[in-house]
Amino acid sequence: MPPATTAARYGSRPTMKDVAARAGVGLKTVSRVVNGETGVTAETESRVRAAIEALGFRRNDSARILRKGRTASIGLVLEDLADPFYSPLSRAVEEVARANGSLLFAGSSAEVPEREQELALALCARRVDGLVIVPASDDHRYLEPEIAAGIATVFVDRPASRIDADAVLTDNAGGAREAVAHLIAHGHRRIGFIGDRPHIHTADERLRGYREAMAAHGLAVRGDWVSMGATAPERVRAELDRMASGPDPVTALFAGNNRVTVTAVRVLAERERSVRPLALVGFDDFELADLLRPGVTVIAQDPARLGRTAAELLFRRLDGAAESPRRLELPGRLIVRGSGEFSPHD
Amino acid sequence: MPPATTAARYGSRPTMKDVAARAGVGLKTVSRVVNGETGVTAETESRVRAAIEALGFRRNDSARILRKGRTASIGLVLEDLADPFYSPLSRAVEEVARANGSLLFAGSSAEVPEREQELALALCARRVDGLVIVPASDDHRYLEPEIAAGIATVFVDRPASRIDADAVLTDNAGGAREAVAHLIAHGHRRIGFIGDRPHIHTADERLRGYREAMAAHGLAVRGDWVSMGATAPERVRAELDRMASGPDPVTALFAGNNRVTVTAVRVLAERERSVRPLALVGFDDFELADLLRPGVTVIAQDPARLGRTAAELLFRRLDGAAESPRRLELPGRLIVRGSGEFSPHD
DNA sequence: CTGAAAGCGCTTACAG
DNA sequence: CTGAAAGCGCTTACAG
């Protein structure tokens, strides 16, 4: 038997028009029923519902969106969906979106500026209501027309560059100061810092905090105690080996992020027991840090809270909050577990 | 100076019509330029481009989508975006989507069947081209009309229930057999199994593999050696304490997933050194498993490969591959690190 | 090479 | 309580 209406063809779908025809009512009446509006007789409504059921109709929200303005979707652009730091952030953004009736587009920039821009603009072309961005680019002027056109945008983890925009950050410099002060309090004077590539905002801020804490305690920083660059294990390993050897080795390391910390833990675990243990404090907490021996002392960020805060600010903007851009800073938190409490003489 | 066109108002945007008016050409000509079609004089084209530039026009892809059919977007529904097992899977799906010119909607079901359904249907209403689903529900008949209407759907990690659909899975039973055989080969006869809640497909399959391996070696399984349920730490801790004590304690544990394994590691680490060490093999690998002492022996899945395989199958379907639903199984891989190689006499 | 008309599937504004 | 018309911003099919 051939299909009764176009709607029954594979790959095509019934529309409100089809439902209206089958129920013998006008298009607008179907729309009323589908949207739960008042002013439809119970009898009419049940005829419409029967037609919807029989045809397997489901409203096309893409069409609805075109007519309505808001798309009830937001976009998230970050470095890497799979990164254990960013995945709780994503989840938090998603939860807030859900609570506000929005769907979430998610995409990874892989820390490539062009990919960030491509993704963000593709999302703008879809007319997402708003954007949460962990920036990879160092120039966000490309977003100015989009923001002016009404796409609310909140940056998270790192601020926007060359435009004035909302941002939710961790107090990176403050956390770094606390980490380094902790090592100093345990007697260290020669403290190394291995961080991510310079010009990444968080890396620069943590370096600043390191320098400030050293200066505040009257300690000079030797050039070869600081290393900024890719967080690839080979580089971190080589730099740590270098800093920890020679006539005047560092006695403690402040690791600038998660990946550096993990490599440092590996390197330290491999060193012979005879060698004096190096103290270690890392920026960013990570799963199982407490199960390692020694446990790893860290400055913990709260990525879920970063995401939640950013998304909530986004939806406040969408609800009309029109003050000038804000920068929110969340504190880091020192978690003492053992690796940061060796004295230089242990 | 008041804005020259409606397009300049805050929150509203120029359309092709505005561009056409400004450039003094027809709508279709603008469309041709925007879409890089041929058959436009260089002179006309540059007039159009100038108008686009001046107005800050960006094509509204939502409108385009409505007219074209394909939305160039796919949806991903999984248990938890932030879970370290699923986040590489998400990233892999995203990469394949990107390679195929699609954007990705992502959402977490939180293992709640109603949330899975709500999310999946919301995505269908947006008319995503396809769906990758890690199911939480045990009845997917609600998706039948959507699939029939042309929304390609691939299940991953767990199969669909009550409908016939594509699925990409790990060979859970096979992996579990290998894990348990490994413990048996190291001399264990009394082996416990703590798994996730029954009726979760992967949990049931791993239990099956455990039983099969025991049976294959002529070993009976005592009822109190098996515990299926929520993977909350308190429960796992209590069950492990129970199994490892009493007159006839287990000498080895096969942990049914990541979360169970981590809790087991904690519990074992807390036991006094005097107690005989329990051997442990976990299902699922996890970061730093090699840095723990002892390193944790696991059956590793490849979540990124699961995601990639599922997404690639999805796009093959979208390109017209219309064979009947397939079930692909990827192998697990035993990684020996120390925790699974204690004999019962150590 | 160029453009006017119709239509994608809805909602809005209005009339009966 | 109900529905016909217009329109959201594009693309398609067609004509000049």
XYZ file of C-alpha atoms (C1' of nucleotides) in Angstrom:
724
model
C 0.000 0.000 0.000
C 1.486 3.369 -0.978
C 1.844 5.923 1.783
C -1.254 8.031 2.328
C 0.583 11.331 2.637
C 4.017 12.672 1.855
C 4.617 12.555 5.554
C 4.809 8.797 5.578
C 7.780 8.627 3.214
C 11.018 7.486 4.753
C 13.106 10.463 5.728
C 10.315 12.950 5.486
C 8.152 13.864 8.397
C 4.619 14.979 9.029
C 4.185 18.703 9.608
C 1.558 20.687 11.404
C -0.111 21.081 8.044
C -0.444 17.310 7.746
C -1.829 17.091 11.254
C -4.297 19.892 10.533
C -5.510 18.191 7.383
C -5.988 14.867 9.108
C -7.774 16.384 12.097
C -9.857 18.616 9.872
C -8.815 21.804 11.659
C -6.725 24.860 10.884
C -2.986 25.064 11.255
C -3.211 27.487 14.148
C -5.349 25.091 16.148
C -2.699 22.422 15.868
C -0.140 24.964 16.990
C -2.315 25.767 19.993
C -2.562 22.153 21.046
C 1.127 21.439 20.507
C 2.092 24.453 22.585
C -0.445 23.886 25.297
C -2.222 27.184 24.685
C -5.720 27.713 26.025
C -8.828 28.221 24.010
C -9.329 24.868 22.332
C -12.381 22.682 22.980
C -11.654 19.373 24.622
C -13.245 17.730 21.625
C -11.103 19.590 19.080
C -8.021 18.967 21.152
C -8.551 15.234 21.270
C -9.079 15.135 17.483
C -5.779 16.948 17.051
C -4.014 14.676 19.507
C -5.289 11.627 17.709
C -3.921 12.959 14.421
C -0.567 13.733 16.038
C -0.418 10.221 17.421
C -1.456 8.550 14.175
C 1.069 10.480 12.104
C 3.889 10.347 14.634
C 4.190 14.105 14.468
C 6.907 15.861 16.431
C 7.265 19.605 16.155
C 10.254 20.800 14.184
C 12.024 23.062 16.626
C 14.352 24.364 13.942
C 11.391 26.001 12.254
C 10.046 27.250 15.549
C 13.408 28.798 16.358
C 13.549 30.670 13.086
C 10.275 32.362 13.847
C 10.876 32.998 17.530
C 14.279 34.617 17.811
C 15.872 32.684 20.656
C 17.303 29.321 19.717
C 17.326 27.939 23.253
C 20.850 26.727 22.704
C 24.235 27.907 23.871
C 27.708 27.038 22.702
C 30.757 25.962 24.664
C 34.202 26.268 23.147
C 37.079 24.927 25.181
C 40.499 23.456 24.756
C 39.686 19.765 25.032
C 36.447 18.099 26.057
C 38.435 15.092 27.232
C 40.765 16.994 29.546
C 40.015 16.059 33.153
C 40.143 19.719 34.127
C 37.637 20.838 31.505
C 35.221 17.955 31.545
C 33.658 18.890 34.918
C 33.491 22.467 33.667
C 31.563 21.249 30.608
C 29.227 19.218 32.696
C 28.478 22.204 34.914
C 27.750 24.434 31.923
C 25.482 21.734 30.576
C 23.552 21.487 33.841
C 22.946 25.215 33.932
C 21.873 25.174 30.294
C 19.463 22.367 31.037
C 18.035 24.220 34.033
C 17.397 27.141 31.688
C 15.792 25.034 28.988
C 18.727 25.248 26.604
C 20.676 22.657 24.686
C 24.447 22.740 24.561
C 26.733 22.716 21.541
C 30.223 21.681 22.638
C 33.489 21.858 20.763
C 37.249 21.666 21.336
C 39.677 24.228 19.995
C 42.689 21.990 20.652
C 44.383 25.234 21.738
C 44.505 26.336 18.092
C 43.329 29.949 17.721
C 41.896 29.401 14.241
C 39.840 26.479 15.491
C 38.436 28.539 18.315
C 37.386 31.233 15.883
C 35.974 28.824 13.356
C 33.936 27.073 16.033
C 32.720 30.224 17.738
C 31.651 31.782 14.456
C 29.922 28.599 13.310
C 27.960 28.692 16.543
C 27.114 32.339 15.981
C 25.885 31.457 12.505
C 23.562 28.959 14.150
C 22.435 31.872 16.264
C 23.112 30.325 19.642
C 21.781 32.610 22.345
C 25.116 32.700 24.086
C 28.662 31.451 24.172
C 30.946 30.214 26.947
C 34.537 30.283 25.771
C 37.831 29.054 27.160
C 39.958 31.108 24.814
C 42.819 29.801 22.743
C 43.069 32.927 20.635
C 44.820 36.124 21.685
C 42.530 38.408 19.734
C 38.788 38.242 20.151
C 37.874 41.278 18.122
C 36.340 38.884 15.619
C 33.528 38.390 18.140
C 32.679 42.053 18.518
C 29.988 42.178 15.824
C 28.411 39.015 17.220
C 28.321 40.334 20.750
C 26.962 43.658 19.507
C 24.282 41.723 17.650
C 23.190 40.200 20.920
C 25.058 36.921 21.399
C 25.891 36.942 25.107
C 29.468 35.812 25.670
C 31.272 34.809 28.838
C 34.917 33.788 28.942
C 36.019 31.264 31.497
C 39.384 30.121 32.903
C 41.136 32.783 30.831
C 40.006 36.312 29.945
C 39.203 37.612 26.486
C 41.920 39.467 24.608
C 41.560 42.891 23.026
C 37.869 43.151 23.817
C 36.070 43.948 27.028
C 33.969 40.949 28.015
C 32.682 38.989 30.993
C 35.168 36.540 32.445
C 35.171 34.003 35.275
C 38.661 33.060 36.399
C 40.555 31.404 39.186
C 42.836 33.686 41.153
C 45.911 32.164 39.568
C 48.474 34.575 40.919
C 47.042 34.299 44.421
C 47.067 30.507 44.292
C 50.634 30.497 43.041
C 51.696 32.822 45.837
C 50.134 30.498 48.349
C 51.854 27.448 46.863
C 55.254 29.056 46.871
C 54.804 30.576 50.337
C 53.962 27.078 51.563
C 57.241 25.724 50.211
C 59.147 28.650 51.693
C 57.486 28.022 55.052
C 58.903 24.515 54.929
C 62.381 25.889 54.627
C 62.917 26.014 50.856
C 64.917 28.839 49.317
C 65.750 27.391 45.916
C 62.401 26.699 44.292
C 61.887 25.888 40.626
C 58.848 26.670 38.496
C 57.847 24.720 35.398
C 54.846 26.238 33.658
C 52.869 26.113 30.443
C 53.764 28.181 27.398
C 54.078 31.909 28.024
C 51.222 34.117 26.785
C 48.744 31.575 28.088
C 47.114 33.814 30.651
C 46.969 31.262 33.449
C 50.627 30.337 32.923
C 51.723 33.957 33.067
C 49.656 34.650 36.157
C 51.058 31.663 38.000
C 54.564 32.766 37.100
C 53.735 36.199 38.438
C 52.503 34.703 41.710
C 55.659 32.639 42.000
C 57.856 35.693 41.523
C 55.804 37.763 43.938
C 56.001 35.162 46.689
C 59.738 34.807 46.244
C 60.198 38.573 46.307
C 57.936 38.950 49.342
C 60.320 36.657 51.224
C 63.413 38.404 49.964
C 64.437 35.509 47.737
C 66.078 36.098 44.370
C 64.922 33.966 41.460
C 67.638 32.528 39.297
C 66.886 32.446 35.583
C 67.431 28.714 35.299
C 64.825 28.007 37.970
C 62.030 29.093 35.661
C 60.913 27.195 32.596
C 57.875 28.047 30.515
C 56.880 25.943 27.519
C 54.897 23.056 26.136
C 53.782 20.637 28.831
C 54.902 17.588 26.861
C 56.401 15.015 29.253
C 59.814 15.004 27.564
C 60.289 18.702 28.053
C 59.110 18.684 31.643
C 61.339 15.733 32.405
C 64.400 17.388 30.898
C 63.795 20.670 32.682
C 63.213 19.034 36.021
C 66.344 16.909 35.639
C 68.290 20.034 34.839
C 66.952 22.044 37.773
C 67.447 19.202 40.230
C 71.067 18.546 39.305
C 74.224 20.611 39.125
C 76.071 22.246 41.993
C 73.165 24.292 43.249
C 69.997 22.280 42.596
C 66.485 23.411 43.521
C 65.080 21.670 46.569
C 61.450 22.170 45.626
C 59.302 22.458 42.523
C 56.147 24.422 41.932
C 54.418 22.721 38.982
C 52.365 25.124 36.885
C 49.549 22.746 35.998
C 48.154 19.260 36.046
C 50.191 17.817 33.256
C 53.418 19.194 34.621
C 52.578 17.829 38.064
C 51.898 14.335 36.795
C 55.155 14.189 34.875
C 57.007 15.574 37.893
C 55.512 12.844 40.052
C 56.740 10.241 37.588
C 60.214 11.690 37.468
C 60.478 11.987 41.242
C 59.216 8.423 41.685
C 61.962 7.178 39.411
C 64.775 8.901 41.272
C 66.787 6.630 43.481
C 65.814 6.614 47.105
C 69.307 7.749 48.023
C 68.688 11.150 46.536
C 67.190 13.768 48.790
C 63.465 14.053 48.017
C 62.349 17.132 46.161
C 59.304 18.895 47.567
C 56.440 19.350 45.104
C 53.346 21.513 45.015
C 51.202 21.449 41.901
C 48.619 23.825 40.518
C 45.306 21.980 39.850
C 44.044 19.019 41.786
C 43.669 15.620 40.118
C 42.004 12.329 40.844
C 43.990 9.959 43.042
C 46.441 12.664 44.101
C 45.717 11.481 47.641
C 46.456 7.839 46.830
C 49.971 8.420 45.576
C 52.846 8.017 48.072
C 53.510 10.679 49.079
C 50.160 12.305 48.430
C 50.508 15.313 46.163
C 50.030 18.734 47.695
C 48.182 21.039 45.313
C 46.406 24.315 44.803
C 42.986 23.046 43.791
C 40.737 24.905 41.429
C 37.060 24.116 41.214
C 36.392 23.617 37.519
C 32.736 22.727 38.028
C 32.230 25.955 39.920
C 34.028 27.912 37.219
C 31.661 26.447 34.634
C 28.568 26.933 36.741
C 29.444 30.524 37.560
C 30.158 31.364 33.936
C 26.959 29.768 32.672
C 24.868 31.440 35.336
C 26.342 34.800 34.423
C 25.562 34.035 30.780
C 21.912 33.363 31.492
C 21.675 36.471 33.649
C 22.882 38.412 30.623
C 20.295 36.681 28.468
C 17.645 37.674 30.965
C 18.605 41.242 30.378
C 21.314 42.058 32.925
C 23.086 44.787 31.016
C 25.775 46.159 33.294
C 29.252 46.517 31.908
C 31.405 43.386 31.607
C 32.474 41.800 34.864
C 35.487 39.807 35.898
C 34.845 37.274 38.641
C 37.725 35.553 40.399
C 37.316 32.350 42.358
C 39.928 31.425 44.966
C 42.248 28.456 44.741
C 42.597 26.197 47.740
C 45.731 24.628 49.171
C 45.366 20.896 49.848
C 48.213 19.501 51.930
C 48.980 15.837 51.287
C 52.663 15.243 51.864
C 54.673 16.008 48.734
C 54.954 19.684 49.597
C 55.996 19.253 53.197
C 59.531 17.868 52.879
C 62.107 20.252 54.216
C 65.300 20.785 52.207
C 67.090 18.658 54.791
C 64.900 15.559 54.657
C 23.030 59.373 13.989
C 20.129 56.914 13.907
C 20.843 53.521 12.378
C 20.348 53.437 8.625
C 18.522 50.110 8.562
C 16.720 47.851 10.999
C 19.764 45.675 10.781
C 21.802 48.043 12.848
C 19.570 47.794 15.913
C 21.080 46.050 18.896
C 20.039 42.427 18.952
C 18.775 42.346 15.429
C 20.921 41.417 12.515
C 21.232 42.229 8.858
C 19.755 39.661 6.507
C 20.461 38.822 2.909
C 17.621 41.132 2.050
C 19.431 44.031 3.728
C 22.630 43.148 1.916
C 20.785 42.940 -1.408
C 19.185 46.334 -0.867
C 22.472 47.952 0.023
C 24.347 46.383 -2.874
C 21.502 47.127 -5.257
C 21.159 43.508 -6.395
C 18.650 40.712 -6.020
C 18.461 38.393 -3.063
C 19.589 35.421 -5.094
C 22.768 37.180 -6.115
C 23.700 37.683 -2.491
C 23.005 34.027 -1.874
C 25.296 33.135 -4.754
C 28.157 35.194 -3.377
C 27.699 33.960 0.181
C 27.701 30.357 -0.973
C 30.548 30.742 -3.408
C 28.446 29.778 -6.409
C 29.652 30.625 -9.880
C 28.044 32.967 -12.317
C 28.499 36.340 -10.687
C 30.552 39.122 -12.296
C 33.607 40.154 -10.362
C 32.162 43.640 -10.232
C 28.807 42.501 -8.796
C 30.532 40.235 -6.373
C 32.704 42.991 -4.969
C 29.640 45.233 -4.525
C 27.948 42.458 -2.599
C 31.033 41.801 -0.505
C 31.319 45.455 0.358
C 27.719 45.473 1.550
C 28.295 42.338 3.617
C 31.316 43.947 5.196
C 29.618 47.249 5.884
C 26.584 45.638 7.469
C 28.469 42.938 9.366
C 26.286 40.313 7.758
C 26.689 36.675 8.735
C 24.412 34.091 7.195
C 21.792 32.678 9.532
C 22.430 28.963 9.347
C 19.233 28.205 11.216
C 17.254 29.536 8.290
C 19.467 27.757 5.814
C 18.957 24.493 7.659
C 15.199 24.792 7.545
C 15.275 25.050 3.803
C 17.940 22.429 3.163
C 16.950 19.383 5.151
C 20.198 18.389 6.838
C 21.055 20.341 9.945
C 24.763 19.476 9.900
C 24.544 18.673 13.562
C 24.515 15.469 15.555
C 23.612 14.773 19.141
C 25.488 12.866 21.810
C 23.670 11.569 24.862
C 25.764 9.882 27.511
C 25.808 9.265 31.205
C 28.115 12.028 32.332
C 30.232 14.378 30.252
C 32.608 14.745 33.180
C 33.248 11.035 33.677
C 36.854 10.238 32.747
C 35.687 7.216 30.792
C 33.167 9.131 28.695
C 35.031 12.359 28.131
C 37.519 10.865 25.637
C 34.576 9.181 23.953
C 32.891 12.583 23.599
C 35.997 14.150 22.245
C 36.324 11.414 19.627
C 32.707 11.826 18.532
C 33.288 15.546 18.291
C 36.372 15.097 16.110
C 34.516 12.861 13.685
C 31.611 15.314 13.591
C 34.009 18.120 12.842
C 35.681 16.126 10.068
C 32.211 15.690 8.558
C 31.279 19.352 8.862
C 28.847 18.825 11.713
C 28.420 20.506 15.060
C 27.839 18.482 18.199
C 25.078 18.793 20.766
C 26.151 17.054 23.975
C 24.124 16.121 27.023
C 24.280 13.946 30.123
C 21.502 11.579 31.142
C 22.922 11.135 34.647
C 21.904 7.492 34.199
C 18.244 8.525 34.517
C 16.125 6.919 31.776
C 13.683 9.825 31.601
C 16.518 12.255 31.103
C 17.931 10.186 28.280
C 14.570 10.171 26.558
C 13.925 13.846 27.133
C 17.332 14.772 25.754
C 17.191 12.422 22.780
C 13.735 13.620 21.792
C 14.686 17.272 22.226
C 17.559 16.633 19.840
C 15.224 14.907 17.402
C 12.935 17.932 17.571
C 15.909 20.032 16.545
C 16.228 17.594 13.681
C 19.809 16.570 14.304
C 20.984 14.389 11.457
C 22.025 11.644 13.816
C 22.366 10.541 17.387
C 25.093 8.737 19.328
C 23.664 7.349 22.545
C 25.115 5.699 25.627
C 21.803 4.344 26.854
C 20.449 4.747 30.356
C 16.982 3.574 29.421
C 15.944 -0.059 29.047
C 13.343 0.621 26.395
C 14.206 2.537 23.256
C 10.981 2.028 21.394
C 10.367 5.724 21.868
C 13.045 6.293 19.235
C 11.483 4.089 16.580
C 9.473 6.831 14.860
C 12.514 9.087 14.849
C 14.763 6.455 13.354
C 12.095 5.592 10.785
C 11.876 9.284 9.942
C 15.548 9.248 9.093
C 17.513 10.196 12.206
C 20.495 7.859 12.105
C 21.183 6.411 15.531
C 24.159 4.498 16.867
C 24.387 3.176 20.408
C 27.751 2.984 22.061
C 29.156 1.245 25.150
C 25.792 -0.453 25.709
C 23.291 -1.768 23.164
C 19.776 -0.456 22.571
C 16.913 -2.223 24.311
C 13.785 -3.541 22.611
C 14.736 -2.135 19.226
C 17.187 -3.318 16.630
C 19.872 -0.672 16.188
C 23.554 -0.162 15.469
C 25.800 -0.588 18.474
C 29.521 -0.308 19.158
C 30.572 -2.126 22.302
C 33.579 -3.431 24.137
C 33.726 -7.202 24.473
C 32.874 -7.013 28.146
C 32.413 -10.709 28.781
C 35.645 -11.519 26.986
C 37.562 -8.923 28.956
C 36.117 -10.181 32.215
C 37.093 -13.759 31.325
C 40.620 -12.614 30.661
C 40.811 -10.733 33.965
C 39.562 -13.655 35.996
C 41.686 -16.193 34.123
C 44.681 -14.006 34.919
C 43.909 -14.175 38.639
C 43.346 -17.919 38.434
C 46.684 -18.311 36.648
C 48.295 -16.642 39.643
C 46.906 -19.288 41.929
C 43.633 -17.745 43.102
C 40.584 -19.935 43.647
C 38.438 -17.682 45.811
C 37.832 -14.578 43.701
C 35.271 -11.894 44.452
C 33.420 -9.711 41.972
C 31.998 -6.282 42.773
C 30.082 -4.800 39.862
C 27.698 -2.030 38.959
C 23.930 -2.366 39.299
C 22.417 -5.351 37.544
C 20.540 -4.677 34.295
C 23.277 -2.308 33.245
C 24.399 -4.243 30.208
C 28.118 -3.859 30.786
C 27.760 -4.938 34.425
C 25.813 -8.055 33.476
C 28.251 -8.967 30.742
C 31.229 -8.648 33.035
C 29.491 -10.801 35.598
C 28.863 -13.359 32.881
C 32.541 -13.338 31.911
C 33.522 -13.793 35.549
C 31.221 -16.802 35.919
C 32.364 -18.314 32.647
C 36.022 -18.055 33.551
C 35.418 -19.601 36.960
C 33.402 -22.425 35.411
C 35.997 -23.002 32.705
C 38.513 -23.693 35.455
C 36.161 -25.883 37.417
C 35.738 -23.354 40.210
C 32.422 -22.914 41.992
C 31.272 -19.370 42.729
C 29.919 -18.778 46.181
C 26.945 -16.430 46.364
C 28.659 -14.065 48.781
C 31.563 -13.557 46.398
C 29.388 -11.605 44.005
C 27.978 -8.170 44.661
C 26.136 -6.055 42.148
C 24.875 -2.597 43.014
C 25.513 1.128 43.104
C 29.196 1.999 42.838
C 29.059 4.449 45.727
C 32.273 4.169 47.776
C 30.477 3.214 51.003
C 28.830 0.216 49.428
C 31.974 -0.978 47.685
C 33.952 -0.569 50.885
C 31.436 -2.570 52.915
C 31.219 -5.356 50.374
C 34.958 -5.636 50.011
C 35.426 -5.690 53.785
C 32.847 -8.446 54.002
C 34.368 -10.573 51.252
C 37.895 -10.174 52.566
C 37.057 -11.200 56.130
C 35.441 -14.225 57.763
C 36.711 -17.765 57.848
C 37.013 -18.206 54.117
C 37.934 -14.811 52.636
C 38.495 -14.166 48.952
C 42.129 -13.787 47.997
C 41.494 -11.702 44.911
C 39.011 -9.157 43.626
C 37.822 -8.492 40.115
C 36.471 -4.911 40.165
C 33.675 -4.370 37.676
C 34.535 -0.793 36.718
C 36.613 2.272 37.299
C 34.813 3.568 40.332
C 34.852 0.209 42.047
C 38.549 -0.161 41.302
C 39.447 3.196 42.779
C 37.551 2.518 45.965
C 39.111 -0.932 46.188
C 42.560 0.600 45.859
C 41.761 2.957 48.724
C 40.475 0.176 50.931
C 43.437 -2.083 50.194
C 45.862 0.758 50.852
C 44.309 1.295 54.274
C 44.611 -2.324 55.364
C 47.460 -2.995 57.735
C 50.608 -4.298 56.158
C 50.367 -7.398 58.310
C 47.361 -8.607 56.381
C 47.991 -10.717 53.328
C 47.643 -8.510 50.219
C 44.568 -9.060 48.100
C 45.135 -9.328 44.379
C 43.166 -6.850 42.279
C 42.281 -6.595 38.608
C 39.969 -3.809 37.504
C 37.840 -3.338 34.435
C 38.656 0.021 32.752
C 42.000 1.721 32.803
C 42.491 5.044 34.552
C 45.057 7.787 34.676
C 47.939 7.208 37.072
C 47.088 3.533 37.527
C 50.763 2.915 36.779
C 51.951 5.386 39.420
C 50.187 3.724 42.321
C 52.145 1.189 44.404
C 51.475 -1.475 43.394
C 50.458 -0.428 39.903
C 46.915 -1.481 39.146
C 46.397 -4.305 36.682
C 43.390 -3.660 34.475
C 41.416 -4.653 31.444
C 41.630 -1.439 29.438
C 38.922 -0.301 27.108
C 39.580 2.315 24.479
C 36.842 4.901 24.981
C 38.160 7.200 22.254
C 38.058 4.333 19.800
C 34.543 3.434 20.881
C 33.441 6.988 20.201
C 35.288 7.263 16.920
C 33.957 3.957 15.655
C 30.392 4.842 16.603
C 30.552 8.277 15.009
C 32.121 6.923 11.846
C 29.383 4.335 11.569
C 26.839 7.111 12.080
C 28.206 9.171 9.212
C 28.360 6.109 6.985
C 24.652 5.688 7.652
C 24.079 9.337 6.839
C 25.928 8.829 3.587
C 23.414 6.196 2.706
C 24.799 2.915 4.008
C 21.529 1.082 4.522
C 22.407 -2.434 5.577
C 20.651 -3.862 8.591
C 21.843 -2.756 12.045
C 25.297 -3.916 13.030
C 26.892 -4.714 16.331
C 30.609 -4.046 16.501
C 32.688 -5.329 19.408
C 36.088 -3.948 20.278
C 38.461 -6.038 22.379
C 39.589 -5.180 25.886
C 43.286 -5.354 26.670
C 44.959 -6.707 29.796
C 47.575 -4.351 31.246
C 49.744 -6.001 33.883
C 51.070 -3.629 36.526
C 51.450 -5.498 39.788
C 48.195 -5.505 41.734
C 46.902 -8.576 39.927
C 50.029 -10.670 40.251
C 50.111 -11.454 43.953
C 49.635 -15.137 44.642
C 47.298 -16.184 47.454
C 50.397 -17.022 49.489
C 52.186 -13.666 49.263
C 24.839 36.712 -15.561
C 20.682 37.974 -12.719
C 16.292 38.043 -10.065
C 11.155 37.366 -8.774
C 8.378 33.852 -6.829
C 7.468 29.971 -3.981
C 8.421 27.330 -0.075
C 11.051 25.026 4.268
C 7.650 24.472 9.068
C 6.636 26.960 12.225
C 4.574 31.560 15.087
C 2.593 36.195 15.184
C -0.923 39.428 14.651
C -5.338 39.836 13.385
C -10.108 38.932 12.063
C -14.258 36.444 12.563
C -13.205 29.035 20.152
C -11.069 28.993 15.416
C -8.424 29.980 11.151
C -6.417 32.571 6.901
C -2.598 35.482 5.941
C 1.965 37.152 6.526
C 6.544 36.465 7.790
C 11.099 34.418 10.237
C 15.803 34.174 6.642
C 17.212 31.439 3.843
C 17.350 28.021 -0.822
C 15.155 25.922 -4.857
C 13.345 25.860 -9.305
C 12.536 28.584 -12.935
C 12.439 32.397 -16.203
C 14.628 36.065 -18.528
